[in-house]
Amino acid sequence: MSLKSRWLSSVCLALGLMVLAAGPAAADQDGGSYGYVRVVEGSATLMQAGSGSRTPADVNQPVLAGDRIWVPDGSNVELVLADRNLVRLDGGSELLLARLAASPDTNDQATVLRLLAGNMVVVVTEDSLGDELPRLETPNATIFPQDFGTYRVTTDQGTWTEVTVRRGKAEVEGGRGSEIVQADERAVIEGDERRSSIDIDDAAGYDGLERWAQRLDEDDRADVRYVDDDLRYSAAPLNRYGSWVSVNNERYWRPQVDNDWRPYYHGRWAYTPSGMTWVSYEPWGWVPYHYGSWDFDPLHGWFWLPGIGYAPAWVYWWYGNGYLGWA
């Protein structure tokens, strides 16, 4: 780092500390949370709404309404949506997040997911938010889940869709009407969106994406007793990457990291309508950077106290005279 860079870093930190001493920051907000990329095995690319260009999809990256994600062959991706539902995608898939219920910067009443090509599993959870359950669309069919459950949707780029219901039930609509698909059934929709027909039979065996999803579901059984129930699934990685300690009769989580580690270092800043948002490169980095607060003492090092209010980052910002600082 150059002398000038070190000087600028010192100035920004000092300015941030001045604001820290001055009082609470606007980051202490109570609004809803964004959805985010929870797992990337392999690679994926994401085009943010209105950007026109693709960038790598990072773990812990927020996703907004209008974003589009591509998953290349041999890769798998999991999204946790703002409405608490889950989306899993495998290679060759392209998904448009047309609407996102419960996202802090939209008034969408229900989530709408448009699978343009490929294969996805959607888990509609019992604590799903929104006025309606999510709507799933393909080029030639529309799927309306009628209950909490697990739904696999596979489609080509225009005239063929397969819908498999593992749990729950769904109304599947094609060009010539609609049918109800029960648990352990599948519907095959053939033809373009105006003339497609629907055939229903027994569901086939689990495919590779579903087996991968089952392994992810094991995280849901992790012991995260000190974290709010609404964050249970998102906080599950904490068990693999750290441990809980007691400090002054409070339960804190301490990551397994090097002695010189510090929070808000391994990651990047990204803009969202709610403010500058920290995108951690650490696999456990969604919950500790957006809920609760970090503290430090000589005995335990850095540790995290759970919280329930979402913020883009729990830091204090200062803007002025051409500088931007945080602490």
mmCIF file of C-alpha atoms in Angstrom:
data_model
loop_
_atom_site.group_PDB
_atom_site.id
_atom_site.type_symbol
_atom_site.label_atom_id
_atom_site.label_comp_id
_atom_site.label_asym_id
_atom_site.label_seq_id
_atom_site.Cartn_x
_atom_site.Cartn_y
_atom_site.Cartn_z
ATOM 1 C CA MET A 1 0.000 0.000 0.000
ATOM 2 C CA SER A 2 1.402 3.435 -0.948
ATOM 3 C CA LEU A 3 1.926 6.273 1.520
ATOM 4 C CA LYS A 4 -0.998 8.133 -0.056
ATOM 5 C CA SER A 5 -3.255 5.070 0.250
ATOM 6 C CA ARG A 6 -2.327 4.624 3.899
ATOM 7 C CA TRP A 7 -3.020 8.319 4.532
ATOM 8 C CA LEU A 8 -6.425 8.112 2.833
ATOM 9 C CA SER A 9 -7.291 4.984 4.834
ATOM 10 C CA SER A 10 -6.371 6.750 8.053
ATOM 11 C CA VAL A 11 -8.440 9.793 7.124
ATOM 12 C CA CYS A 12 -11.477 7.683 6.259
ATOM 13 C CA LEU A 13 -11.204 5.656 9.458
ATOM 14 C CA ALA A 14 -10.833 8.801 11.544
ATOM 15 C CA LEU A 15 -13.843 10.382 9.895
ATOM 16 C CA GLY A 16 -15.821 7.198 10.505
ATOM 17 C CA LEU A 17 -14.837 7.217 14.158
ATOM 18 C CA MET A 18 -15.984 10.839 14.438
ATOM 19 C CA VAL A 19 -19.417 9.786 13.204
ATOM 20 C CA LEU A 20 -19.379 6.765 15.501
ATOM 21 C CA ALA A 21 -18.887 9.100 18.442
ATOM 22 C CA ALA A 22 -21.624 11.400 17.189
ATOM 23 C CA GLY A 23 -24.484 8.909 17.495
ATOM 24 C CA PRO A 24 -26.506 6.184 15.743
ATOM 25 C CA ALA A 25 -26.197 5.692 11.998
ATOM 26 C CA ALA A 26 -28.917 5.295 9.422
ATOM 27 C CA ALA A 27 -27.917 1.634 9.092
ATOM 28 C CA ASP A 28 -29.920 0.816 12.246
ATOM 29 C CA GLN A 29 -33.009 0.015 10.244
ATOM 30 C CA ASP A 30 -35.890 -2.285 10.864
ATOM 31 C CA GLY A 31 -36.941 -3.010 7.281
ATOM 32 C CA GLY A 32 -37.105 -6.346 5.530
ATOM 33 C CA SER A 33 -34.088 -8.166 4.234
ATOM 34 C CA TYR A 34 -33.029 -8.736 0.645
ATOM 35 C CA GLY A 35 -32.782 -12.191 -0.774
ATOM 36 C CA TYR A 36 -29.258 -13.367 -1.471
ATOM 37 C CA VAL A 37 -27.046 -15.985 -3.094
ATOM 38 C CA ARG A 38 -26.437 -18.576 -0.371
ATOM 39 C CA VAL A 39 -24.451 -21.240 -2.246
ATOM 40 C CA VAL A 40 -22.466 -21.289 -5.489
ATOM 41 C CA GLU A 41 -20.884 -24.619 -6.427
ATOM 42 C CA GLY A 42 -18.893 -23.999 -9.574
ATOM 43 C CA SER A 43 -19.795 -20.594 -10.987
ATOM 44 C CA ALA A 44 -22.715 -18.416 -12.045
ATOM 45 C CA THR A 45 -23.276 -14.984 -13.513
ATOM 46 C CA LEU A 46 -25.812 -12.348 -12.591
ATOM 47 C CA MET A 47 -27.175 -9.344 -14.478
ATOM 48 C CA GLN A 48 -28.570 -6.727 -12.140
ATOM 49 C CA ALA A 49 -31.829 -5.090 -13.188
ATOM 50 C CA GLY A 50 -31.126 -2.325 -15.697
ATOM 51 C CA SER A 51 -27.368 -2.921 -15.865
ATOM 52 C CA GLY A 52 -27.124 -4.720 -19.212
ATOM 53 C CA SER A 53 -23.912 -6.526 -18.228
ATOM 54 C CA ARG A 54 -23.163 -9.824 -16.494
ATOM 55 C CA THR A 55 -20.920 -10.138 -13.454
ATOM 56 C CA PRO A 56 -19.909 -13.187 -11.388
ATOM 57 C CA ALA A 57 -22.550 -14.139 -8.821
ATOM 58 C CA ASP A 58 -20.848 -14.096 -5.420
ATOM 59 C CA VAL A 59 -21.929 -15.915 -2.285
ATOM 60 C CA ASN A 60 -23.828 -13.496 0.020
ATOM 61 C CA GLN A 61 -24.630 -11.157 -2.869
ATOM 62 C CA PRO A 62 -28.079 -9.541 -2.526
ATOM 63 C CA VAL A 63 -30.599 -10.222 -5.298
ATOM 64 C CA LEU A 64 -33.204 -7.667 -6.365
ATOM 65 C CA ALA A 65 -36.353 -7.722 -8.462
ATOM 66 C CA GLY A 66 -35.422 -7.733 -12.139
ATOM 67 C CA ASP A 67 -32.104 -9.523 -11.642
ATOM 68 C CA ARG A 68 -31.295 -12.401 -13.989
ATOM 69 C CA ILE A 69 -29.016 -15.333 -13.162
ATOM 70 C CA TRP A 70 -27.276 -17.862 -15.416
ATOM 71 C CA VAL A 71 -25.816 -21.159 -14.195
ATOM 72 C CA PRO A 72 -23.357 -22.920 -16.530
ATOM 73 C CA ASP A 73 -23.097 -26.666 -16.990
ATOM 74 C CA GLY A 74 -21.626 -28.479 -14.011
ATOM 75 C CA SER A 75 -22.607 -25.788 -11.485
ATOM 76 C CA ASN A 76 -25.316 -25.438 -8.821
ATOM 77 C CA VAL A 77 -26.712 -22.342 -7.102
ATOM 78 C CA GLU A 78 -29.039 -21.734 -4.174
ATOM 79 C CA LEU A 79 -30.907 -18.482 -3.504
ATOM 80 C CA VAL A 80 -32.662 -17.527 -0.271
ATOM 81 C CA LEU A 81 -35.395 -15.093 -1.278
ATOM 82 C CA ALA A 82 -36.644 -12.126 0.717
ATOM 83 C CA ASP A 83 -39.980 -13.927 1.183
ATOM 84 C CA ARG A 84 -38.056 -16.801 2.902
ATOM 85 C CA ASN A 85 -38.574 -19.260 0.066
ATOM 86 C CA LEU A 86 -35.663 -21.159 -1.492
ATOM 87 C CA VAL A 87 -34.601 -21.591 -5.122
ATOM 88 C CA ARG A 88 -32.073 -24.162 -6.340
ATOM 89 C CA LEU A 89 -30.719 -24.167 -9.922
ATOM 90 C CA ASP A 90 -28.379 -26.457 -11.807
ATOM 91 C CA GLY A 91 -26.307 -26.194 -14.970
ATOM 92 C CA GLY A 92 -27.869 -24.790 -18.118
ATOM 93 C CA SER A 93 -30.454 -22.743 -16.213
ATOM 94 C CA GLU A 94 -31.467 -19.125 -16.733
ATOM 95 C CA LEU A 95 -33.805 -17.477 -14.214
ATOM 96 C CA LEU A 96 -35.387 -14.017 -14.108
ATOM 97 C CA LEU A 97 -36.436 -12.752 -10.670
ATOM 98 C CA ALA A 98 -39.390 -10.866 -12.091
ATOM 99 C CA ARG A 99 -40.942 -9.860 -8.735
ATOM 100 C CA LEU A 100 -39.792 -10.350 -5.156
ATOM 101 C CA ALA A 101 -42.262 -10.101 -2.288
ATOM 102 C CA ALA A 102 -40.908 -8.753 1.030
ATOM 103 C CA SER A 103 -37.870 -7.145 -0.606
ATOM 104 C CA PRO A 104 -37.297 -3.775 1.096
ATOM 105 C CA ASP A 105 -37.257 -1.718 -2.118
ATOM 106 C CA THR A 106 -40.416 -3.076 -3.811
ATOM 107 C CA ASN A 107 -44.140 -3.267 -3.150
ATOM 108 C CA ASP A 108 -44.525 -6.638 -4.863
ATOM 109 C CA GLN A 109 -47.405 -8.577 -3.358
ATOM 110 C CA ALA A 110 -46.066 -11.941 -4.484
ATOM 111 C CA THR A 111 -42.846 -13.378 -5.871
ATOM 112 C CA VAL A 112 -42.759 -14.236 -9.582
ATOM 113 C CA LEU A 113 -39.931 -16.455 -10.839
ATOM 114 C CA ARG A 114 -39.531 -16.837 -14.603
ATOM 115 C CA LEU A 115 -37.474 -19.890 -15.587
ATOM 116 C CA LEU A 116 -36.411 -19.179 -19.162
ATOM 117 C CA ALA A 117 -34.489 -22.428 -19.578
ATOM 118 C CA GLY A 118 -33.112 -25.227 -17.431
ATOM 119 C CA ASN A 119 -34.040 -26.833 -14.142
ATOM 120 C CA MET A 120 -35.004 -25.407 -10.747
ATOM 121 C CA VAL A 121 -36.346 -26.586 -7.414
ATOM 122 C CA VAL A 122 -38.469 -24.138 -5.427
ATOM 123 C CA VAL A 123 -39.141 -24.751 -1.744
ATOM 124 C CA VAL A 124 -42.182 -22.804 -0.543
ATOM 125 C CA THR A 125 -41.612 -22.631 3.210
ATOM 126 C CA GLU A 126 -44.254 -22.535 5.932
ATOM 127 C CA ASP A 127 -43.118 -19.054 6.968
ATOM 128 C CA SER A 128 -43.334 -17.745 3.411
ATOM 129 C CA LEU A 129 -44.079 -14.009 3.217
ATOM 130 C CA GLY A 130 -46.264 -12.160 0.712
ATOM 131 C CA ASP A 131 -49.965 -11.878 0.038
ATOM 132 C CA GLU A 132 -49.814 -14.934 -2.226
ATOM 133 C CA LEU A 133 -47.549 -17.933 -2.673
ATOM 134 C CA PRO A 134 -44.901 -17.542 -5.390
ATOM 135 C CA ARG A 135 -45.866 -17.839 -9.058
ATOM 136 C CA LEU A 136 -43.538 -19.834 -11.323
ATOM 137 C CA GLU A 137 -43.448 -19.177 -15.055
ATOM 138 C CA THR A 138 -41.856 -20.842 -18.072
ATOM 139 C CA PRO A 139 -42.131 -19.925 -21.779
ATOM 140 C CA ASN A 140 -45.238 -22.106 -22.182
ATOM 141 C CA ALA A 141 -46.725 -22.608 -18.701
ATOM 142 C CA THR A 142 -47.600 -20.908 -15.419
ATOM 143 C CA ILE A 143 -47.428 -22.773 -12.110
ATOM 144 C CA PHE A 144 -49.384 -21.634 -9.045
ATOM 145 C CA PRO A 145 -48.294 -23.526 -5.897
ATOM 146 C CA GLN A 146 -51.365 -24.069 -3.722
ATOM 147 C CA ASP A 147 -49.584 -25.094 -0.543
ATOM 148 C CA PHE A 148 -46.217 -25.110 1.165
ATOM 149 C CA GLY A 149 -44.007 -27.730 -0.424
ATOM 150 C CA THR A 150 -41.310 -28.582 -2.951
ATOM 151 C CA TYR A 151 -41.704 -28.049 -6.685
ATOM 152 C CA ARG A 152 -39.309 -28.929 -9.501
ATOM 153 C CA VAL A 153 -39.709 -27.146 -12.827
ATOM 154 C CA THR A 154 -37.764 -28.033 -15.968
ATOM 155 C CA THR A 155 -38.158 -26.308 -19.319
ATOM 156 C CA ASP A 156 -36.590 -25.858 -22.719
ATOM 157 C CA GLN A 157 -36.632 -22.496 -24.428
ATOM 158 C CA GLY A 158 -40.207 -22.532 -25.628
ATOM 159 C CA THR A 159 -42.449 -25.563 -26.108
ATOM 160 C CA TRP A 160 -41.839 -28.068 -23.288
ATOM 161 C CA THR A 161 -42.129 -27.890 -19.498
ATOM 162 C CA GLU A 162 -42.182 -30.546 -16.788
ATOM 163 C CA VAL A 163 -43.548 -29.789 -13.305
ATOM 164 C CA THR A 164 -42.941 -32.286 -10.493
ATOM 165 C CA VAL A 165 -44.625 -31.838 -7.106
ATOM 166 C CA ARG A 166 -42.795 -33.591 -4.279
ATOM 167 C CA ARG A 167 -44.770 -31.981 -1.432
ATOM 168 C CA GLY A 168 -47.830 -29.734 -1.653
ATOM 169 C CA LYS A 169 -49.932 -29.272 -4.758
ATOM 170 C CA ALA A 170 -50.000 -26.847 -7.680
ATOM 171 C CA GLU A 171 -52.287 -25.543 -10.376
ATOM 172 C CA VAL A 172 -50.559 -25.750 -13.748
ATOM 173 C CA GLU A 173 -51.904 -23.537 -16.501
ATOM 174 C CA GLY A 174 -51.233 -23.992 -20.208
ATOM 175 C CA GLY A 175 -52.745 -22.623 -23.389
ATOM 176 C CA ARG A 176 -55.701 -25.026 -23.290
ATOM 177 C CA GLY A 177 -56.677 -24.777 -19.647
ATOM 178 C CA SER A 178 -55.298 -25.816 -16.280
ATOM 179 C CA GLU A 179 -54.847 -28.920 -14.128
ATOM 180 C CA ILE A 180 -54.166 -29.595 -10.434
ATOM 181 C CA VAL A 181 -50.972 -31.556 -9.799
ATOM 182 C CA GLN A 182 -50.853 -33.373 -6.466
ATOM 183 C CA ALA A 183 -47.868 -34.521 -4.418
ATOM 184 C CA ASP A 184 -45.861 -37.295 -6.145
ATOM 185 C CA GLU A 185 -47.282 -36.356 -9.537
ATOM 186 C CA ARG A 186 -45.805 -34.604 -12.526
ATOM 187 C CA ALA A 187 -47.288 -32.606 -15.366
ATOM 188 C CA VAL A 188 -45.799 -32.364 -18.852
ATOM 189 C CA ILE A 189 -46.807 -29.290 -20.837
ATOM 190 C CA GLU A 190 -46.131 -29.421 -24.575
ATOM 191 C CA GLY A 191 -46.770 -26.800 -27.235
ATOM 192 C CA ASP A 192 -46.392 -23.048 -27.371
ATOM 193 C CA GLU A 193 -47.976 -20.793 -24.763
ATOM 194 C CA ARG A 194 -51.264 -20.467 -26.688
ATOM 195 C CA ARG A 195 -51.805 -24.113 -27.661
ATOM 196 C CA SER A 196 -49.986 -26.133 -25.000
ATOM 197 C CA SER A 197 -51.581 -29.302 -23.577
ATOM 198 C CA ILE A 198 -51.082 -30.811 -20.116
ATOM 199 C CA ASP A 199 -50.577 -34.520 -19.320
ATOM 200 C CA ILE A 200 -50.328 -35.776 -15.731
ATOM 201 C CA ASP A 201 -48.786 -39.010 -14.469
ATOM 202 C CA ASP A 202 -46.743 -40.331 -11.532
ATOM 203 C CA ALA A 203 -43.585 -38.462 -10.609
ATOM 204 C CA ALA A 204 -40.290 -39.982 -11.716
ATOM 205 C CA GLY A 205 -37.271 -40.487 -9.448
ATOM 206 C CA TYR A 206 -35.220 -37.687 -7.965
ATOM 207 C CA ASP A 207 -32.747 -36.028 -10.331
ATOM 208 C CA GLY A 208 -29.266 -34.676 -9.559
ATOM 209 C CA LEU A 209 -30.487 -31.213 -8.598
ATOM 210 C CA GLU A 210 -32.996 -32.659 -6.135
ATOM 211 C CA ARG A 211 -30.361 -34.865 -4.534
ATOM 212 C CA TRP A 212 -28.081 -31.832 -4.183
ATOM 213 C CA ALA A 213 -30.984 -29.924 -2.635
ATOM 214 C CA GLN A 214 -31.538 -32.710 -0.100
ATOM 215 C CA ARG A 215 -27.968 -32.275 1.092
ATOM 216 C CA LEU A 216 -28.589 -28.562 1.539
ATOM 217 C CA ASP A 217 -31.719 -29.295 3.550
ATOM 218 C CA GLU A 218 -29.582 -31.014 6.156
ATOM 219 C CA ASP A 219 -28.428 -27.493 7.117
ATOM 220 C CA ASP A 220 -31.966 -26.798 8.277
ATOM 221 C CA ARG A 221 -31.400 -29.185 11.167
ATOM 222 C CA ALA A 222 -28.313 -27.376 12.451
ATOM 223 C CA ASP A 223 -28.243 -26.190 16.059
ATOM 224 C CA VAL A 224 -28.626 -22.412 15.939
ATOM 225 C CA ARG A 225 -30.570 -21.974 19.182
ATOM 226 C CA TYR A 226 -29.165 -18.506 19.875
ATOM 227 C CA VAL A 227 -30.328 -17.058 16.553
ATOM 228 C CA ASP A 228 -33.859 -15.853 15.783
ATOM 229 C CA ASP A 229 -36.028 -18.613 14.276
ATOM 230 C CA ASP A 230 -36.578 -16.606 11.085
ATOM 231 C CA LEU A 231 -32.816 -16.768 10.432
ATOM 232 C CA ARG A 232 -32.366 -20.444 11.237
ATOM 233 C CA TYR A 233 -31.598 -21.669 7.732
ATOM 234 C CA SER A 234 -29.432 -18.712 6.766
ATOM 235 C CA ALA A 235 -27.471 -19.039 10.029
ATOM 236 C CA ALA A 236 -26.850 -22.792 9.697
ATOM 237 C CA PRO A 237 -23.262 -22.351 8.345
ATOM 238 C CA LEU A 238 -22.262 -20.761 11.661
ATOM 239 C CA ASN A 239 -22.017 -24.230 13.196
ATOM 240 C CA ARG A 240 -19.418 -25.360 10.653
ATOM 241 C CA TYR A 241 -17.254 -22.254 10.803
ATOM 242 C CA GLY A 242 -17.204 -21.224 14.459
ATOM 243 C CA SER A 243 -18.443 -21.848 17.982
ATOM 244 C CA TRP A 244 -20.588 -20.200 20.639
ATOM 245 C CA VAL A 245 -18.940 -18.625 23.691
ATOM 246 C CA SER A 246 -20.294 -16.985 26.818
ATOM 247 C CA VAL A 247 -19.149 -13.425 27.566
ATOM 248 C CA ASN A 248 -20.697 -11.520 30.483
ATOM 249 C CA ASN A 249 -23.636 -13.952 30.506
ATOM 250 C CA GLU A 250 -24.378 -13.325 26.811
ATOM 251 C CA ARG A 251 -24.006 -15.941 24.078
ATOM 252 C CA TYR A 252 -21.765 -14.856 21.228
ATOM 253 C CA TRP A 253 -20.576 -16.596 18.074
ATOM 254 C CA ARG A 254 -16.839 -16.642 17.367
ATOM 255 C CA PRO A 255 -15.564 -17.561 13.867
ATOM 256 C CA GLN A 256 -12.676 -19.968 13.342
ATOM 257 C CA VAL A 257 -10.233 -17.522 11.749
ATOM 258 C CA ASP A 258 -6.603 -16.424 11.869
ATOM 259 C CA ASN A 259 -5.436 -14.256 14.757
ATOM 260 C CA ASP A 260 -5.171 -11.159 12.541
ATOM 261 C CA TRP A 261 -8.694 -11.557 11.136
ATOM 262 C CA ARG A 262 -11.201 -8.718 11.461
ATOM 263 C CA PRO A 263 -14.800 -8.181 10.277
ATOM 264 C CA TYR A 264 -15.606 -6.188 7.142
ATOM 265 C CA TYR A 265 -12.310 -7.086 5.493
ATOM 266 C CA HIS A 266 -12.832 -10.198 3.327
ATOM 267 C CA GLY A 267 -15.505 -8.938 0.951
ATOM 268 C CA ARG A 268 -16.646 -5.921 -1.009
ATOM 269 C CA TRP A 269 -19.152 -3.094 -0.924
ATOM 270 C CA ALA A 270 -22.121 -3.200 -3.307
ATOM 271 C CA TYR A 271 -24.880 -0.668 -3.879
ATOM 272 C CA THR A 272 -28.512 -1.522 -3.150
ATOM 273 C CA PRO A 273 -31.454 0.885 -2.825
ATOM 274 C CA SER A 274 -31.212 0.446 0.962
ATOM 275 C CA GLY A 275 -27.611 1.676 1.014
ATOM 276 C CA MET A 276 -24.073 0.396 0.606
ATOM 277 C CA THR A 277 -24.219 -3.311 1.394
ATOM 278 C CA TRP A 278 -21.398 -5.552 2.563
ATOM 279 C CA VAL A 279 -20.935 -8.681 0.434
ATOM 280 C CA SER A 280 -18.805 -11.051 2.494
ATOM 281 C CA TYR A 281 -16.642 -13.630 0.729
ATOM 282 C CA GLU A 282 -16.911 -15.860 3.799
ATOM 283 C CA PRO A 283 -19.412 -18.750 3.409
ATOM 284 C CA TRP A 284 -21.046 -17.874 6.755
ATOM 285 C CA GLY A 285 -21.140 -14.152 6.032
ATOM 286 C CA TRP A 286 -24.794 -13.263 5.472
ATOM 287 C CA VAL A 287 -26.271 -13.276 8.968
ATOM 288 C CA PRO A 288 -23.346 -11.877 11.042
ATOM 289 C CA TYR A 289 -22.908 -8.848 8.765
ATOM 290 C CA HIS A 290 -26.591 -7.958 8.418
ATOM 291 C CA TYR A 291 -28.045 -8.847 11.836
ATOM 292 C CA GLY A 292 -26.544 -8.101 15.237
ATOM 293 C CA SER A 293 -23.158 -6.584 16.007
ATOM 294 C CA TRP A 294 -19.461 -7.388 16.332
ATOM 295 C CA ASP A 295 -17.368 -6.803 19.437
ATOM 296 C CA PHE A 296 -13.795 -7.494 20.509
ATOM 297 C CA ASP A 297 -11.940 -8.331 23.689
ATOM 298 C CA PRO A 298 -8.375 -9.552 24.306
ATOM 299 C CA LEU A 299 -9.473 -12.969 25.587
ATOM 300 C CA HIS A 300 -11.894 -14.007 22.837
ATOM 301 C CA GLY A 301 -10.880 -11.811 19.914
ATOM 302 C CA TRP A 302 -13.702 -10.812 17.594
ATOM 303 C CA PHE A 303 -17.155 -12.208 18.316
ATOM 304 C CA TRP A 304 -20.697 -11.594 17.112
ATOM 305 C CA LEU A 305 -23.868 -10.926 19.117
ATOM 306 C CA PRO A 306 -27.059 -12.082 17.300
ATOM 307 C CA GLY A 307 -29.758 -9.559 16.419
ATOM 308 C CA ILE A 308 -33.076 -9.499 14.560
ATOM 309 C CA GLY A 309 -33.035 -6.197 12.629
ATOM 310 C CA TYR A 310 -31.605 -6.184 9.088
ATOM 311 C CA ALA A 311 -29.147 -3.558 7.867
ATOM 312 C CA PRO A 312 -27.035 -3.414 4.684
ATOM 313 C CA ALA A 313 -24.055 -3.267 7.065
ATOM 314 C CA TRP A 314 -23.761 -2.425 10.757
ATOM 315 C CA VAL A 315 -21.272 0.379 10.272
ATOM 316 C CA TYR A 316 -21.333 4.167 10.473
ATOM 317 C CA TRP A 317 -20.748 6.259 7.339
ATOM 318 C CA TRP A 318 -19.362 9.736 6.766
ATOM 319 C CA TYR A 319 -19.540 11.650 3.475
ATOM 320 C CA GLY A 320 -17.924 15.007 2.795
ATOM 321 C CA ASN A 321 -15.180 16.993 1.066
ATOM 322 C CA GLY A 322 -14.743 14.280 -1.565
ATOM 323 C CA TYR A 323 -14.155 11.514 0.998
ATOM 324 C CA LEU A 324 -16.170 8.506 2.066
ATOM 325 C CA GLY A 325 -15.408 6.872 5.406
ATOM 326 C CA TRP A 326 -16.880 4.145 7.596
ATOM 327 C CA ALA A 327 -16.168 2.516 10.949
#
